[in-house]
Every structure is written in C-alpha cells, then in structure tokens.
Tab-separated table of N, CA, C and O in Angstrom:
chain	number	residue	atom	x	y	z
A	1	MET	N	-12.485	-0.787	14.675
A	1	MET	CA	-11.354	0.098	14.789
A	1	MET	C	-10.694	0.239	13.421
A	1	MET	O	-10.556	-0.724	12.681
A	2	ARG	N	-10.289	1.438	13.097
A	2	ARG	CA	-9.613	1.671	11.831
A	2	ARG	C	-8.341	0.837	11.732
A	2	ARG	O	-7.731	0.475	12.735
A	3	CYS	N	-7.962	0.576	10.514
A	3	CYS	CA	-6.757	-0.192	10.224
A	3	CYS	C	-5.960	0.573	9.182
A	3	CYS	O	-6.539	1.229	8.310
A	4	TYR	N	-4.662	0.500	9.289
A	4	TYR	CA	-3.780	1.167	8.332
A	4	TYR	C	-2.874	0.143	7.680
A	4	TYR	O	-2.365	-0.762	8.339
A	5	MET	N	-2.712	0.269	6.384
A	5	MET	CA	-1.783	-0.555	5.634
A	5	MET	C	-0.628	0.362	5.244
A	5	MET	O	-0.845	1.422	4.641
A	6	ILE	N	0.576	-0.032	5.635
A	6	ILE	CA	1.761	0.769	5.369
A	6	ILE	C	2.651	-0.033	4.426
A	6	ILE	O	3.007	-1.174	4.720
A	7	ILE	N	2.970	0.570	3.303
A	7	ILE	CA	3.787	-0.084	2.289
A	7	ILE	C	5.035	0.750	2.062
A	7	ILE	O	4.949	1.954	1.800
A	8	ILE	N	6.182	0.097	2.176
A	8	ILE	CA	7.454	0.718	1.835
A	8	ILE	C	7.936	-0.011	0.593
A	8	ILE	O	8.047	-1.238	0.591
A	9	CYS	N	8.177	0.736	-0.448
A	9	CYS	CA	8.383	0.145	-1.762
A	9	CYS	C	9.627	0.719	-2.427
A	9	CYS	O	9.840	1.933	-2.410
A	10	VAL	N	10.424	-0.168	-2.982
A	10	VAL	CA	11.546	0.243	-3.820
A	10	VAL	C	11.112	-0.010	-5.255
A	10	VAL	O	10.826	-1.146	-5.632
A	11	ILE	N	11.037	1.053	-6.024
A	11	ILE	CA	10.532	0.959	-7.396
A	11	ILE	C	11.720	0.967	-8.357
A	11	ILE	O	12.513	1.912	-8.365
A	12	HIS	N	11.830	-0.078	-9.148
A	12	HIS	CA	12.931	-0.217	-10.096
A	12	HIS	C	12.595	0.405	-11.454
A	12	HIS	O	13.497	0.834	-12.168
A	13	ASP	N	11.329	0.432	-11.804
A	13	ASP	CA	10.881	0.999	-13.083
A	13	ASP	C	9.639	1.852	-12.806
A	13	ASP	O	8.516	1.369	-12.859
A	14	ARG	N	9.876	3.122	-12.469
A	14	ARG	CA	8.770	4.009	-12.059
A	14	ARG	C	7.739	4.186	-13.166
A	14	ARG	O	6.536	4.215	-12.904
A	15	ALA	N	8.160	4.288	-14.412
A	15	ALA	CA	7.207	4.481	-15.515
A	15	ALA	C	6.258	3.290	-15.612
A	15	ALA	O	5.042	3.468	-15.729
A	16	ALA	N	6.785	2.084	-15.560
A	16	ALA	CA	5.939	0.890	-15.631
A	16	ALA	C	5.040	0.794	-14.402
A	16	ALA	O	3.861	0.444	-14.504
A	17	PHE	N	5.581	1.120	-13.230
A	17	PHE	CA	4.813	1.081	-11.981
A	17	PHE	C	3.632	2.045	-12.048
A	17	PHE	O	2.500	1.694	-11.718
A	18	MET	N	3.904	3.267	-12.486
A	18	MET	CA	2.860	4.300	-12.539
A	18	MET	C	1.843	4.039	-13.644
A	18	MET	O	0.688	4.448	-13.539
A	19	ALA	N	2.254	3.363	-14.696
A	19	ALA	CA	1.331	3.081	-15.800
A	19	ALA	C	0.459	1.857	-15.537
A	19	ALA	O	-0.668	1.798	-16.019
A	20	GLY	N	0.968	0.907	-14.760
A	20	GLY	CA	0.229	-0.342	-14.564
A	20	GLY	C	-0.293	-0.528	-13.158
A	20	GLY	O	-1.477	-0.396	-12.890
A	21	TYR	N	0.608	-0.799	-12.236
A	21	TYR	CA	0.203	-1.155	-10.873
A	21	TYR	C	-0.520	-0.024	-10.148
A	21	TYR	O	-1.583	-0.238	-9.558
A	22	ALA	N	0.062	1.166	-10.122
A	22	ALA	CA	-0.467	2.258	-9.291
A	22	ALA	C	-1.938	2.583	-9.564
A	22	ALA	O	-2.743	2.613	-8.630
A	23	PRO	N	-2.353	2.819	-10.808
A	23	PRO	CA	-3.760	3.153	-11.019
A	23	PRO	C	-4.697	1.965	-10.764
A	23	PRO	O	-5.808	2.142	-10.262
A	24	ALA	N	-4.242	0.757	-11.078
A	24	ALA	CA	-5.087	-0.416	-10.848
A	24	ALA	C	-5.270	-0.665	-9.360
A	24	ALA	O	-6.384	-0.966	-8.895
A	25	ALA	N	-4.195	-0.516	-8.582
A	25	ALA	CA	-4.293	-0.697	-7.136
A	25	ALA	C	-5.182	0.384	-6.515
A	25	ALA	O	-6.009	0.097	-5.645
A	26	ALA	N	-5.016	1.627	-6.967
A	26	ALA	CA	-5.823	2.729	-6.425
A	26	ALA	C	-7.316	2.481	-6.629
A	26	ALA	O	-8.129	2.742	-5.738
A	27	ALA	N	-7.685	1.986	-7.779
A	27	ALA	CA	-9.101	1.703	-8.049
A	27	ALA	C	-9.625	0.634	-7.096
A	27	ALA	O	-10.751	0.739	-6.587
A	28	LEU	N	-8.816	-0.376	-6.829
A	28	LEU	CA	-9.254	-1.437	-5.922
A	28	LEU	C	-9.295	-0.977	-4.469
A	28	LEU	O	-10.187	-1.373	-3.717
A	29	VAL	N	-8.334	-0.148	-4.066
A	29	VAL	CA	-8.354	0.388	-2.703
A	29	VAL	C	-9.690	1.077	-2.465
A	29	VAL	O	-10.383	0.821	-1.482
A	30	ALA	N	-10.091	1.937	-3.376
A	30	ALA	CA	-11.366	2.653	-3.241
A	30	ALA	C	-12.549	1.680	-3.251
A	30	ALA	O	-13.474	1.808	-2.446
A	31	ARG	N	-12.504	0.718	-4.148
A	31	ARG	CA	-13.608	-0.240	-4.266
A	31	ARG	C	-13.793	-1.075	-3.001
A	31	ARG	O	-14.916	-1.411	-2.636
A	32	PHE	N	-12.702	-1.364	-2.304
A	32	PHE	CA	-12.779	-2.167	-1.088
A	32	PHE	C	-12.933	-1.327	0.175
A	32	PHE	O	-12.866	-1.839	1.279
A	33	GLY	N	-13.126	-0.013	0.027
A	33	GLY	CA	-13.425	0.840	1.179
A	33	GLY	C	-12.238	1.517	1.814
A	33	GLY	O	-12.370	2.125	2.874
A	34	GLY	N	-11.071	1.449	1.167
A	34	GLY	CA	-9.900	2.120	1.707
A	34	GLY	C	-9.736	3.501	1.118
A	34	GLY	O	-10.416	3.877	0.159
A	35	ARG	N	-8.832	4.257	1.706
A	35	ARG	CA	-8.478	5.567	1.166
A	35	ARG	C	-7.015	5.827	1.478
A	35	ARG	O	-6.496	5.378	2.500
A	36	TYR	N	-6.362	6.521	0.561
A	36	TYR	CA	-4.959	6.836	0.773
A	36	TYR	C	-4.822	8.005	1.734
A	36	TYR	O	-5.502	9.017	1.611
A	37	VAL	N	-3.919	7.855	2.690
A	37	VAL	CA	-3.562	8.923	3.613
A	37	VAL	C	-2.277	9.590	3.130
A	37	VAL	O	-2.105	10.793	3.255
A	38	LEU	N	-1.389	8.779	2.542
A	38	LEU	CA	-0.103	9.282	2.064
A	38	LEU	C	0.375	8.413	0.910
A	38	LEU	O	0.291	7.185	0.978
A	39	ARG	N	0.853	9.049	-0.140
A	39	ARG	CA	1.555	8.374	-1.241
A	39	ARG	C	2.695	9.296	-1.637
A	39	ARG	O	2.462	10.383	-2.155
A	40	ALA	N	3.937	8.855	-1.369
A	40	ALA	CA	5.060	9.758	-1.632
A	40	ALA	C	6.334	8.981	-1.943
A	40	ALA	O	6.652	8.010	-1.273
A	41	PRO	N	7.072	9.429	-2.951
A	41	PRO	CA	8.380	8.841	-3.255
A	41	PRO	C	9.477	9.582	-2.495
A	41	PRO	O	9.250	10.644	-1.925
A	42	GLY	N	10.671	9.006	-2.529
A	42	GLY	CA	11.858	9.722	-2.061
A	42	GLY	C	12.060	9.779	-0.566
A	42	GLY	O	12.598	10.757	-0.060
A	43	GLY	N	11.655	8.730	0.155
A	43	GLY	CA	11.879	8.705	1.597
A	43	GLY	C	13.371	8.669	1.917
A	43	GLY	O	14.202	8.313	1.075
A	44	ALA	N	13.710	9.063	3.128
A	44	ALA	CA	15.098	9.028	3.600
A	44	ALA	C	15.131	8.248	4.906
A	44	ALA	O	14.430	8.597	5.854
A	45	TRP	N	15.900	7.180	4.930
A	45	TRP	CA	16.004	6.352	6.131
A	45	TRP	C	16.791	7.084	7.205
A	45	TRP	O	17.847	7.654	6.931
A	46	LEU	N	16.302	7.066	8.422
A	46	LEU	CA	17.034	7.585	9.569
A	46	LEU	C	17.659	6.443	10.364
A	46	LEU	O	18.634	6.642	11.081
A	47	GLU	N	17.062	5.247	10.218
A	47	GLU	CA	17.587	4.047	10.862
A	47	GLU	C	17.091	2.843	10.083
A	47	GLU	O	15.967	2.851	9.581
A	48	GLY	N	17.901	1.819	9.978
A	48	GLY	CA	17.496	0.647	9.215
A	48	GLY	C	17.448	0.994	7.740
A	48	GLY	O	18.104	1.916	7.277
A	49	GLY	N	16.649	0.251	7.013
A	49	GLY	CA	16.521	0.592	5.610
A	49	GLY	C	16.088	-0.557	4.738
A	49	GLY	O	16.310	-1.713	5.051
A	50	PHE	N	15.434	-0.202	3.673
A	50	PHE	CA	14.984	-1.133	2.649
A	50	PHE	C	15.068	-0.372	1.340
A	50	PHE	O	14.166	0.365	0.972
A	51	GLY	N	16.215	-0.455	0.683
A	51	GLY	CA	16.407	0.258	-0.567
A	51	GLY	C	16.686	1.729	-0.348
A	51	GLY	O	16.430	2.276	0.713
A	52	ALA	N	17.220	2.355	-1.356
A	52	ALA	CA	17.515	3.789	-1.294
A	52	ALA	C	16.290	4.588	-1.717
A	52	ALA	O	15.599	4.226	-2.661
A	53	ALA	N	16.006	5.656	-1.011
A	53	ALA	CA	14.914	6.581	-1.339
A	53	ALA	C	13.599	5.855	-1.634
A	53	ALA	O	13.032	5.991	-2.715
A	54	PRO	N	13.100	5.082	-0.668
A	54	PRO	CA	11.882	4.307	-0.915
A	54	PRO	C	10.639	5.191	-1.051
A	54	PRO	O	10.614	6.315	-0.567
A	55	SER	N	9.657	4.626	-1.710
A	55	SER	CA	8.330	5.242	-1.744
A	55	SER	C	7.537	4.675	-0.575
A	55	SER	O	7.745	3.532	-0.168
A	56	VAL	N	6.624	5.473	-0.039
A	56	VAL	CA	5.805	5.045	1.088
A	56	VAL	C	4.347	5.314	0.745
A	56	VAL	O	4.008	6.372	0.220
A	57	VAL	N	3.509	4.328	1.038
A	57	VAL	CA	2.068	4.466	0.856
A	57	VAL	C	1.400	4.053	2.158
A	57	VAL	O	1.704	2.997	2.717
A	58	VAL	N	0.508	4.898	2.647
A	58	VAL	CA	-0.292	4.574	3.826
A	58	VAL	C	-1.751	4.671	3.400
A	58	VAL	O	-2.186	5.706	2.883
A	59	SER	N	-2.481	3.591	3.605
A	59	SER	CA	-3.919	3.614	3.321
A	59	SER	C	-4.681	3.319	4.603
A	59	SER	O	-4.208	2.592	5.470
A	60	GLU	N	-5.843	3.933	4.713
A	60	GLU	CA	-6.707	3.771	5.881
A	60	GLU	C	-7.914	2.934	5.487
A	60	GLU	O	-8.474	3.130	4.403
A	61	TRP	N	-8.300	2.033	6.377
A	61	TRP	CA	-9.412	1.119	6.148
A	61	TRP	C	-10.378	1.189	7.315
A	61	TRP	O	-9.966	1.502	8.438
A	62	PRO	N	-11.653	0.895	7.082
A	62	PRO	CA	-12.626	0.933	8.184
A	62	PRO	C	-12.243	-0.007	9.325
A	62	PRO	O	-12.470	0.296	10.484
A	63	ASP	N	-11.637	-1.143	8.965
A	63	ASP	CA	-11.205	-2.132	9.948
A	63	ASP	C	-10.266	-3.122	9.271
A	63	ASP	O	-10.082	-3.084	8.053
A	64	ARG	N	-9.682	-3.998	10.064
A	64	ARG	CA	-8.724	-4.960	9.516
A	64	ARG	C	-9.384	-5.907	8.524
A	64	ARG	O	-8.778	-6.308	7.533
A	65	ALA	N	-10.637	-6.257	8.780
A	65	ALA	CA	-11.342	-7.164	7.864
A	65	ALA	C	-11.424	-6.570	6.459
A	65	ALA	O	-11.238	-7.274	5.464
A	66	ALA	N	-11.669	-5.271	6.365
A	66	ALA	CA	-11.747	-4.618	5.054
A	66	ALA	C	-10.382	-4.615	4.376
A	66	ALA	O	-10.271	-4.882	3.174
A	67	ALA	N	-9.330	-4.315	5.133
A	67	ALA	CA	-7.980	-4.316	4.559
A	67	ALA	C	-7.604	-5.708	4.071
A	67	ALA	O	-7.040	-5.867	2.980
A	68	MET	N	-7.926	-6.725	4.849
A	68	MET	CA	-7.585	-8.086	4.473
A	68	MET	C	-8.442	-8.585	3.316
A	68	MET	O	-7.970	-9.374	2.491
A	69	ALA	N	-9.690	-8.119	3.237
A	69	ALA	CA	-10.537	-8.490	2.091
A	69	ALA	C	-9.909	-7.973	0.799
A	69	ALA	O	-9.894	-8.668	-0.218
A	70	PHE	N	-9.384	-6.755	0.838
A	70	PHE	CA	-8.668	-6.198	-0.305
A	70	PHE	C	-7.423	-7.027	-0.605
A	70	PHE	O	-7.222	-7.495	-1.723
A	71	TRP	N	-6.570	-7.219	0.403
A	71	TRP	CA	-5.268	-7.852	0.217
A	71	TRP	C	-5.373	-9.286	-0.305
A	71	TRP	O	-4.552	-9.719	-1.099
A	72	THR	N	-6.396	-10.007	0.145
A	72	THR	CA	-6.526	-11.416	-0.222
A	72	THR	C	-7.477	-11.651	-1.392
A	72	THR	O	-7.720	-12.798	-1.763
A	73	SER	N	-7.986	-10.583	-1.981
A	73	SER	CA	-8.948	-10.732	-3.072
A	73	SER	C	-8.283	-11.233	-4.350
A	73	SER	O	-7.119	-10.928	-4.620
A	74	PRO	N	-9.013	-11.991	-5.155
A	74	PRO	CA	-8.488	-12.407	-6.458
A	74	PRO	C	-8.183	-11.201	-7.358
A	74	PRO	O	-7.228	-11.235	-8.137
A	75	GLU	N	-8.971	-10.147	-7.212
A	75	GLU	CA	-8.744	-8.946	-8.022
A	75	GLU	C	-7.377	-8.337	-7.700
A	75	GLU	O	-6.640	-7.933	-8.590
A	76	TYR	N	-7.054	-8.256	-6.396
A	76	TYR	CA	-5.759	-7.680	-6.039
A	76	TYR	C	-4.614	-8.615	-6.424
A	76	TYR	O	-3.538	-8.142	-6.806
A	77	ALA	N	-4.827	-9.904	-6.368
A	77	ALA	CA	-3.784	-10.847	-6.796
A	77	ALA	C	-3.370	-10.558	-8.235
A	77	ALA	O	-2.179	-10.585	-8.574
A	78	GLU	N	-4.343	-10.252	-9.094
A	78	GLU	CA	-4.036	-9.910	-10.486
A	78	GLU	C	-3.266	-8.601	-10.581
A	78	GLU	O	-2.306	-8.480	-11.338
A	79	VAL	N	-3.700	-7.606	-9.803
A	79	VAL	CA	-3.037	-6.300	-9.827
A	79	VAL	C	-1.631	-6.410	-9.243
A	79	VAL	O	-0.669	-5.853	-9.780
A	80	LYS	N	-1.503	-7.143	-8.147
A	80	LYS	CA	-0.198	-7.305	-7.494
A	80	LYS	C	0.830	-7.897	-8.462
A	80	LYS	O	2.009	-7.547	-8.415
A	81	ALA	N	0.397	-8.754	-9.356
A	81	ALA	CA	1.304	-9.354	-10.339
A	81	ALA	C	1.938	-8.291	-11.237
A	81	ALA	O	3.026	-8.508	-11.780
A	82	LEU	N	1.301	-7.129	-11.374
A	82	LEU	CA	1.856	-6.043	-12.182
A	82	LEU	C	3.119	-5.458	-11.561
A	82	LEU	O	3.887	-4.762	-12.236
A	83	ARG	N	3.346	-5.721	-10.277
A	83	ARG	CA	4.546	-5.245	-9.572
A	83	ARG	C	5.761	-6.116	-9.844
A	83	ARG	O	6.894	-5.679	-9.641
A	84	ASN	N	5.535	-7.357	-10.269
A	84	ASN	CA	6.634	-8.301	-10.459
A	84	ASN	C	7.697	-7.727	-11.387
A	84	ASN	O	7.405	-7.305	-12.499
A	85	GLY	N	8.934	-7.697	-10.896
A	85	GLY	CA	10.040	-7.186	-11.679
A	85	GLY	C	10.106	-5.677	-11.769
A	85	GLY	O	11.057	-5.130	-12.322
A	86	VAL	N	9.100	-5.004	-11.225
A	86	VAL	CA	9.018	-3.545	-11.311
A	86	VAL	C	9.304	-2.900	-9.957
A	86	VAL	O	9.900	-1.829	-9.878
A	87	ALA	N	8.899	-3.578	-8.877
A	87	ALA	CA	9.056	-3.021	-7.539
A	87	ALA	C	9.096	-4.132	-6.504
A	87	ALA	O	8.562	-5.221	-6.732
A	88	GLU	N	9.727	-3.842	-5.373
A	88	GLU	CA	9.733	-4.720	-4.216
A	88	GLU	C	9.056	-3.970	-3.077
A	88	GLU	O	9.246	-2.760	-2.947
A	89	ALA	N	8.308	-4.680	-2.255
A	89	ALA	CA	7.563	-4.005	-1.194
A	89	ALA	C	7.639	-4.758	0.113
A	89	ALA	O	7.756	-5.987	0.138
A	90	GLN	N	7.552	-4.013	1.191
A	90	GLN	CA	7.317	-4.543	2.520
A	90	GLN	C	5.989	-3.944	2.959
A	90	GLN	O	5.765	-2.743	2.784
A	91	VAL	N	5.099	-4.785	3.500
A	91	VAL	CA	3.737	-4.350	3.810
A	91	VAL	C	3.390	-4.770	5.230
A	91	VAL	O	3.642	-5.911	5.619
A	92	VAL	N	2.777	-3.862	5.971
A	92	VAL	CA	2.297	-4.171	7.312
A	92	VAL	C	0.905	-3.573	7.484
A	92	VAL	O	0.591	-2.544	6.890
A	93	VAL	N	0.053	-4.267	8.240
A	93	VAL	CA	-1.236	-3.698	8.640
A	93	VAL	C	-1.219	-3.530	10.146
A	93	VAL	O	-0.625	-4.336	10.864
A	94	ILE	N	-1.866	-2.474	10.608
A	94	ILE	CA	-1.901	-2.195	12.041
A	94	ILE	C	-3.219	-1.511	12.381
A	94	ILE	O	-3.702	-0.663	11.631
A	95	ASP	N	-3.813	-1.925	13.481
A	95	ASP	CA	-5.047	-1.314	13.950
A	95	ASP	C	-4.707	-0.108	14.806
A	95	ASP	O	-3.709	-0.106	15.523
A	96	GLY	N	-5.543	0.912	14.742
A	96	GLY	CA	-5.338	2.069	15.598
A	96	GLY	C	-5.925	3.318	14.990
A	96	GLY	O	-6.503	3.314	13.913
A	97	GLU	N	-5.757	4.399	15.719
A	97	GLU	CA	-6.219	5.706	15.294
A	97	GLU	C	-5.010	6.593	15.037
A	97	GLU	O	-4.001	6.471	15.714
A	98	LEU	N	-5.129	7.468	14.049
A	98	LEU	CA	-4.081	8.429	13.804
A	98	LEU	C	-4.007	9.388	14.991
A	98	LEU	O	-5.032	9.766	15.557
A	99	ALA	N	-2.820	9.778	15.372
A	99	ALA	CA	-2.647	10.730	16.453
A	99	ALA	C	-3.418	12.005	16.130
A	99	ALA	O	-3.314	12.523	15.024
A	100	GLY	N	-4.195	12.463	17.064
A	100	GLY	CA	-4.971	13.679	16.877
A	100	GLY	C	-6.286	13.471	16.134
A	100	GLY	O	-7.037	14.418	15.948
A	101	ALA	N	-6.575	12.255	15.695
A	101	ALA	CA	-7.831	11.979	14.981
A	101	ALA	C	-8.963	11.894	15.972
A	101	ALA	O	-8.820	11.348	17.057
A	102	ALA	N	-10.073	12.447	15.587
A	102	ALA	CA	-11.237	12.409	16.491
A	102	ALA	C	-12.182	11.311	16.048
A	102	ALA	O	-12.249	10.918	14.942
C-alpha cells in the first residue's frame, strides 16, 4: 500500500534551506523511490498551528518500508543535519491512497 510522508515546516532562513537541505533531500527522495506530490510555502492555518505561514511537503512512497528506509538512512541523517538552525519540522507518515486515485 502506498505511504505518504507529510511535513509541515517553519523555515527561519529560506535561502539557506533552499541552497542546502531542499536539493539534497529531493535527490534522496528520488533515490529511495519517493516522489513529491506537493511542495508549497505559505500555508494558512484554519485550526491549530505550528508557526506562521508554514511550508508543506507531501511525498508519496511505494510503501511504508520505502519511506522508513529513506527516513532512517545514514544518507538522510547527513542531509537532515542541514536543517539544524534553519527550519523546524513536524513529520508524519500514513498509509493509504489519495482520494480519487486509481
């Protein structure tokens, strides 16, 4: 079953984030079999909240094992360190199909 990783991120230094973490993470997502469904800044909370105008990233994976292989890999640990001091994130994985997906 497909798996989705949903990241809500407050970026404190967008230039550093886009120059370091974002391209390195994108390369690893592809290498581990994931693909981005959505990458967008400037979210607006309707209820609850984690920072003002958060960025949201949704990636799709063949299954939870693939998503977890990415997340727990030594390669991603190195890339994730590029976020330190630049952004804060909340991350969730969930199994399922997108509404309307065949």
